[in-house]
Amino acid sequence: SYVLTQPPSVSVAPGQTARITCGGNNIGSKSVHWYQQKPGQAPVLVVYDDSDRPSGIPERFSGSNSGNTATLTISRVEAGDEADYYCQVWDSSSDHQGVFGTGTKVTVL
Amino acid sequence: EVQLVESGGGLVQPGGSLRLSCAASGFTFSSYSMNWVRQAPGKGLEWVSYISSSSSTIYYADSVKGRFTISRDNAKNSLYLQMNSLRAEDTAVYYCARAYGSGSEVYFDYWGQGTLVTVSS
């Protein structure tokens, strides 16, 4: 089955830029989606199809995807961005399966 | 406003059964594929199952295949998950999530608040 690997944690000062990576075999050939989850809450979609933002998501959230790594970038980080972030793809290569990354805890210093 | 409200969670003994429900509103339920996603306490997200808008296509994670059954009733705007032969490792918050996209571009654009399933003796 397809595996997505994320760093367990990323720390960033307010106003700086946080970059969260999501590694997978030839992930650049897939569409990658990103979710934000705050404690006790359901996940929220923040980026879909590699780099598109749903309505209501700030422009500070952006995404890219190439080769074996996809990246979620949060610019001008705010305290309210502190959360867990998960990447996700749909693996249709064999058994059709949704696949989530291992998750990254973003801490705002 | 899109709303997804799960129910049916609770405490069940190992080997037991439970049926989860998800009531949908604020969109044309019969036009969208739906999913169940779970999260064990303190752990990450795990996709569980997918059902297409007409119920013609269904997928399961390997970890639940043969034990869980997803279904829907478009007349009642409801999604279900029948869980049999439950194990301790099935303990999790179960989320109902609307799917968007098709083929290899499926993602989850709206989520419910989840219902907790605890499997313990």
Short mmCIF file of N, CA and C in Angstrom, two decimals, chain A:
data_model
loop_
_atom_site.label_atom_id
_atom_site.label_comp_id
_atom_site.label_asym_id
_atom_site.label_seq_id
_atom_site.Cartn_x
_atom_site.Cartn_y
_atom_site.Cartn_z
N SER A 1 0.84 -1.19 0.00
CA SER A 1 0.00 0.00 0.00
C SER A 1 0.89 1.26 0.00
N TYR A 2 0.29 2.35 -0.43
CA TYR A 2 1.04 3.60 -0.57
C TYR A 2 1.25 4.25 0.79
N VAL A 3 2.45 4.78 1.01
CA VAL A 3 2.82 5.36 2.30
C VAL A 3 3.19 6.83 2.13
N LEU A 4 2.66 7.66 3.03
CA LEU A 4 2.99 9.08 3.05
C LEU A 4 3.68 9.40 4.37
N THR A 5 4.86 10.04 4.29
CA THR A 5 5.66 10.30 5.48
C THR A 5 5.77 11.80 5.73
N GLN A 6 5.45 12.21 6.95
CA GLN A 6 5.56 13.61 7.36
C GLN A 6 6.47 13.72 8.57
N PRO A 7 7.13 14.86 8.77
CA PRO A 7 7.88 15.05 10.01
C PRO A 7 6.91 15.15 11.18
N PRO A 8 7.27 14.60 12.34
CA PRO A 8 6.35 14.62 13.47
C PRO A 8 6.01 16.03 13.96
N SER A 9 6.98 16.93 13.86
CA SER A 9 6.75 18.26 14.39
C SER A 9 7.53 19.32 13.62
N VAL A 10 6.97 20.51 13.61
CA VAL A 10 7.61 21.70 13.05
C VAL A 10 7.34 22.85 14.00
N SER A 11 8.38 23.60 14.33
CA SER A 11 8.23 24.76 15.20
C SER A 11 8.56 26.02 14.42
N VAL A 12 7.79 27.07 14.67
CA VAL A 12 7.98 28.30 13.91
C VAL A 12 7.58 29.50 14.77
N ALA A 13 8.30 30.59 14.61
CA ALA A 13 7.97 31.82 15.34
C ALA A 13 6.85 32.57 14.62
N PRO A 14 6.06 33.32 15.36
CA PRO A 14 5.00 34.11 14.71
C PRO A 14 5.57 35.04 13.65
N GLY A 15 4.87 35.09 12.52
CA GLY A 15 5.31 35.95 11.44
C GLY A 15 6.27 35.29 10.47
N GLN A 16 6.82 34.15 10.87
CA GLN A 16 7.73 33.42 9.98
C GLN A 16 6.96 32.43 9.11
N THR A 17 7.71 31.66 8.33
CA THR A 17 7.11 30.69 7.39
C THR A 17 7.33 29.27 7.86
N ALA A 18 6.24 28.48 7.87
CA ALA A 18 6.32 27.06 8.20
C ALA A 18 6.17 26.24 6.93
N ARG A 19 7.03 25.26 6.77
CA ARG A 19 6.95 24.35 5.63
C ARG A 19 6.81 22.93 6.14
N ILE A 20 5.76 22.26 5.71
CA ILE A 20 5.47 20.88 6.13
C ILE A 20 5.58 19.98 4.91
N THR A 21 6.45 18.99 4.98
CA THR A 21 6.65 18.11 3.85
C THR A 21 5.84 16.82 3.97
N CYS A 22 5.58 16.23 2.83
CA CYS A 22 4.83 14.98 2.74
C CYS A 22 5.53 14.15 1.66
N GLY A 23 6.18 13.10 2.08
CA GLY A 23 6.96 12.30 1.16
C GLY A 23 6.26 11.02 0.75
N GLY A 24 6.32 10.71 -0.54
CA GLY A 24 5.73 9.48 -1.07
C GLY A 24 6.35 9.15 -2.41
N ASN A 25 6.35 7.90 -2.78
CA ASN A 25 6.94 7.45 -4.02
C ASN A 25 6.25 8.10 -5.22
N ASN A 26 6.99 8.95 -5.96
CA ASN A 26 6.47 9.63 -7.13
C ASN A 26 5.17 10.38 -6.81
N ILE A 27 5.13 11.02 -5.64
CA ILE A 27 3.90 11.71 -5.23
C ILE A 27 3.54 12.83 -6.19
N GLY A 28 4.54 13.31 -6.94
CA GLY A 28 4.28 14.38 -7.89
C GLY A 28 3.28 13.99 -8.97
N SER A 29 3.05 12.69 -9.15
CA SER A 29 2.10 12.23 -10.15
C SER A 29 0.68 12.12 -9.58
N LYS A 30 0.55 12.42 -8.30
CA LYS A 30 -0.77 12.33 -7.65
C LYS A 30 -1.25 13.71 -7.23
N SER A 31 -2.54 13.82 -6.96
CA SER A 31 -3.10 15.04 -6.39
C SER A 31 -3.03 14.93 -4.87
N VAL A 32 -2.47 15.97 -4.24
CA VAL A 32 -2.27 15.95 -2.79
C VAL A 32 -3.19 16.99 -2.14
N HIS A 33 -3.75 16.59 -1.02
CA HIS A 33 -4.68 17.46 -0.30
C HIS A 33 -4.20 17.57 1.15
N TRP A 34 -4.48 18.69 1.79
CA TRP A 34 -3.99 18.97 3.14
C TRP A 34 -5.15 19.36 4.06
N TYR A 35 -5.05 18.87 5.32
CA TYR A 35 -6.06 19.14 6.33
C TYR A 35 -5.41 19.70 7.58
N GLN A 36 -6.12 20.60 8.24
CA GLN A 36 -5.71 21.16 9.52
C GLN A 36 -6.66 20.60 10.59
N GLN A 37 -6.10 20.16 11.71
CA GLN A 37 -6.94 19.66 12.80
C GLN A 37 -6.48 20.25 14.11
N LYS A 38 -7.35 21.01 14.74
CA LYS A 38 -7.07 21.56 16.06
C LYS A 38 -7.61 20.61 17.12
N PRO A 39 -7.06 20.67 18.34
CA PRO A 39 -7.46 19.71 19.39
C PRO A 39 -8.97 19.67 19.62
N GLY A 40 -9.51 18.47 19.64
CA GLY A 40 -10.93 18.28 19.91
C GLY A 40 -11.85 18.64 18.76
N GLN A 41 -11.29 18.97 17.59
CA GLN A 41 -12.10 19.37 16.45
C GLN A 41 -11.92 18.42 15.27
N ALA A 42 -12.87 18.48 14.36
CA ALA A 42 -12.76 17.71 13.13
C ALA A 42 -11.73 18.35 12.20
N PRO A 43 -11.14 17.56 11.31
CA PRO A 43 -10.22 18.13 10.32
C PRO A 43 -10.94 19.13 9.40
N VAL A 44 -10.14 20.07 8.90
CA VAL A 44 -10.63 21.07 7.95
C VAL A 44 -9.72 21.05 6.73
N LEU A 45 -10.30 21.02 5.54
CA LEU A 45 -9.53 21.04 4.30
C LEU A 45 -8.93 22.43 4.12
N VAL A 46 -7.60 22.51 3.92
CA VAL A 46 -6.97 23.81 3.72
C VAL A 46 -6.35 23.96 2.33
N VAL A 47 -5.97 22.84 1.71
CA VAL A 47 -5.45 22.88 0.34
C VAL A 47 -5.90 21.61 -0.36
N TYR A 48 -6.37 21.73 -1.62
CA TYR A 48 -6.73 20.55 -2.39
C TYR A 48 -6.08 20.61 -3.77
N ASP A 49 -5.99 19.46 -4.40
CA ASP A 49 -5.36 19.38 -5.72
C ASP A 49 -4.01 20.09 -5.76
N ASP A 50 -3.17 19.76 -4.83
CA ASP A 50 -1.79 20.26 -4.70
C ASP A 50 -1.69 21.69 -4.20
N SER A 51 -2.49 22.61 -4.78
CA SER A 51 -2.22 24.02 -4.50
C SER A 51 -3.45 24.91 -4.49
N ASP A 52 -4.63 24.36 -4.58
CA ASP A 52 -5.85 25.17 -4.55
C ASP A 52 -6.37 25.32 -3.12
N ARG A 53 -6.97 26.46 -2.86
CA ARG A 53 -7.51 26.73 -1.52
C ARG A 53 -9.03 26.77 -1.55
N PRO A 54 -9.69 26.09 -0.59
CA PRO A 54 -11.15 26.23 -0.49
C PRO A 54 -11.52 27.65 -0.10
N SER A 55 -12.75 28.00 -0.37
CA SER A 55 -13.25 29.30 0.04
C SER A 55 -13.10 29.46 1.55
N GLY A 56 -12.61 30.62 1.97
CA GLY A 56 -12.47 30.91 3.39
C GLY A 56 -11.12 30.59 3.98
N ILE A 57 -10.28 29.89 3.23
CA ILE A 57 -8.93 29.60 3.71
C ILE A 57 -8.00 30.75 3.31
N PRO A 58 -7.24 31.31 4.25
CA PRO A 58 -6.38 32.46 3.94
C PRO A 58 -5.33 32.14 2.87
N GLU A 59 -4.94 33.18 2.14
CA GLU A 59 -3.93 33.02 1.11
C GLU A 59 -2.57 32.63 1.70
N ARG A 60 -2.43 32.77 3.02
CA ARG A 60 -1.17 32.39 3.67
C ARG A 60 -0.88 30.90 3.53
N PHE A 61 -1.93 30.11 3.24
CA PHE A 61 -1.77 28.66 3.05
C PHE A 61 -1.58 28.37 1.56
N SER A 62 -0.47 27.70 1.23
CA SER A 62 -0.22 27.36 -0.16
C SER A 62 0.42 25.98 -0.22
N GLY A 63 0.35 25.37 -1.40
CA GLY A 63 0.90 24.04 -1.55
C GLY A 63 1.64 23.86 -2.85
N SER A 64 2.54 22.89 -2.86
CA SER A 64 3.28 22.53 -4.07
C SER A 64 3.51 21.02 -4.05
N ASN A 65 3.84 20.48 -5.22
CA ASN A 65 4.02 19.02 -5.31
C ASN A 65 4.88 18.69 -6.52
N SER A 66 5.99 17.99 -6.25
CA SER A 66 6.89 17.62 -7.33
C SER A 66 7.76 16.45 -6.89
N GLY A 67 8.08 15.58 -7.84
CA GLY A 67 8.97 14.47 -7.52
C GLY A 67 8.41 13.56 -6.44
N ASN A 68 9.16 13.43 -5.36
CA ASN A 68 8.74 12.57 -4.26
C ASN A 68 8.28 13.33 -3.02
N THR A 69 8.08 14.66 -3.17
CA THR A 69 7.71 15.47 -2.01
C THR A 69 6.65 16.52 -2.35
N ALA A 70 5.62 16.55 -1.51
CA ALA A 70 4.64 17.63 -1.55
C ALA A 70 4.88 18.50 -0.32
N THR A 71 4.57 19.79 -0.44
CA THR A 71 4.85 20.73 0.65
C THR A 71 3.67 21.65 0.88
N LEU A 72 3.29 21.78 2.16
CA LEU A 72 2.32 22.79 2.58
C LEU A 72 3.13 23.93 3.21
N THR A 73 2.90 25.14 2.73
CA THR A 73 3.60 26.32 3.25
C THR A 73 2.60 27.24 3.91
N ILE A 74 2.92 27.63 5.14
CA ILE A 74 2.10 28.59 5.86
C ILE A 74 2.95 29.85 6.06
N SER A 75 2.56 30.91 5.38
CA SER A 75 3.31 32.17 5.47
C SER A 75 2.76 33.04 6.59
N ARG A 76 3.61 33.89 7.12
CA ARG A 76 3.18 34.84 8.18
C ARG A 76 2.38 34.10 9.25
N VAL A 77 3.01 33.11 9.84
CA VAL A 77 2.33 32.22 10.79
C VAL A 77 1.75 33.00 11.96
N GLU A 78 0.55 32.58 12.34
CA GLU A 78 -0.16 33.18 13.48
C GLU A 78 -0.36 32.11 14.56
N ALA A 79 -0.63 32.58 15.77
CA ALA A 79 -0.85 31.64 16.88
C ALA A 79 -1.99 30.67 16.57
N GLY A 80 -2.98 31.13 15.85
CA GLY A 80 -4.14 30.30 15.51
C GLY A 80 -3.85 29.20 14.51
N ASP A 81 -2.65 29.20 13.93
CA ASP A 81 -2.27 28.15 12.98
C ASP A 81 -1.72 26.91 13.69
N GLU A 82 -1.54 27.02 15.01
CA GLU A 82 -1.02 25.87 15.76
C GLU A 82 -2.04 24.74 15.70
N ALA A 83 -1.62 23.60 15.16
CA ALA A 83 -2.54 22.49 14.90
C ALA A 83 -1.75 21.31 14.35
N ASP A 84 -2.45 20.19 14.17
CA ASP A 84 -1.91 19.06 13.43
C ASP A 84 -2.31 19.20 11.96
N TYR A 85 -1.38 18.85 11.08
CA TYR A 85 -1.63 18.93 9.65
C TYR A 85 -1.37 17.57 9.01
N TYR A 86 -2.30 17.17 8.12
CA TYR A 86 -2.21 15.88 7.46
C TYR A 86 -2.28 16.05 5.95
N CYS A 87 -1.40 15.37 5.23
CA CYS A 87 -1.55 15.29 3.78
C CYS A 87 -2.37 14.05 3.44
N GLN A 88 -2.92 14.03 2.23
CA GLN A 88 -3.78 12.90 1.83
C GLN A 88 -3.74 12.75 0.31
N VAL A 89 -3.73 11.51 -0.14
CA VAL A 89 -3.90 11.21 -1.56
C VAL A 89 -4.93 10.10 -1.68
N TRP A 90 -5.38 9.87 -2.91
CA TRP A 90 -6.23 8.73 -3.19
C TRP A 90 -5.40 7.77 -4.05
N ASP A 91 -5.17 6.57 -3.54
CA ASP A 91 -4.35 5.58 -4.23
C ASP A 91 -5.25 4.69 -5.07
N SER A 92 -5.25 4.90 -6.37
CA SER A 92 -6.09 4.09 -7.24
C SER A 92 -5.26 3.09 -8.03
N SER A 93 -4.02 2.83 -7.55
CA SER A 93 -3.13 1.95 -8.31
C SER A 93 -3.56 0.49 -8.23
N SER A 94 -4.01 0.06 -7.08
CA SER A 94 -4.47 -1.33 -6.94
C SER A 94 -5.84 -1.32 -6.30
N ASP A 95 -5.91 -1.65 -5.03
CA ASP A 95 -7.16 -1.42 -4.30
C ASP A 95 -7.32 0.09 -4.14
N HIS A 96 -8.46 0.59 -4.46
CA HIS A 96 -8.70 2.02 -4.28
C HIS A 96 -8.78 2.32 -2.78
N GLN A 97 -7.89 3.20 -2.33
CA GLN A 97 -7.83 3.48 -0.91
C GLN A 97 -7.49 4.95 -0.69
N GLY A 98 -8.10 5.52 0.34
CA GLY A 98 -7.65 6.82 0.80
C GLY A 98 -6.42 6.62 1.67
N VAL A 99 -5.47 7.53 1.53
CA VAL A 99 -4.23 7.42 2.29
C VAL A 99 -3.92 8.77 2.94
N PHE A 100 -3.71 8.75 4.25
CA PHE A 100 -3.31 9.95 4.98
C PHE A 100 -1.84 9.86 5.37
N GLY A 101 -1.21 11.01 5.44
CA GLY A 101 0.14 11.06 5.97
C GLY A 101 0.13 10.86 7.47
N THR A 102 1.31 10.76 8.04
CA THR A 102 1.48 10.45 9.46
C THR A 102 1.15 11.63 10.36
N GLY A 103 1.05 12.80 9.79
CA GLY A 103 0.67 13.98 10.55
C GLY A 103 1.86 14.76 11.09
N THR A 104 1.72 16.09 11.12
CA THR A 104 2.76 17.00 11.63
C THR A 104 2.14 17.97 12.61
N LYS A 105 2.71 18.04 13.79
CA LYS A 105 2.26 19.01 14.78
C LYS A 105 3.03 20.32 14.57
N VAL A 106 2.31 21.38 14.25
CA VAL A 106 2.92 22.70 14.10
C VAL A 106 2.77 23.46 15.40
N THR A 107 3.91 23.86 15.96
CA THR A 107 3.94 24.63 17.20
C THR A 107 4.39 26.04 16.89
N VAL A 108 3.62 27.01 17.35
CA VAL A 108 3.98 28.42 17.18
C VAL A 108 4.67 28.88 18.46
N LEU A 109 5.93 29.25 18.34
CA LEU A 109 6.75 29.57 19.51
C LEU A 109 6.32 30.85 20.20
#
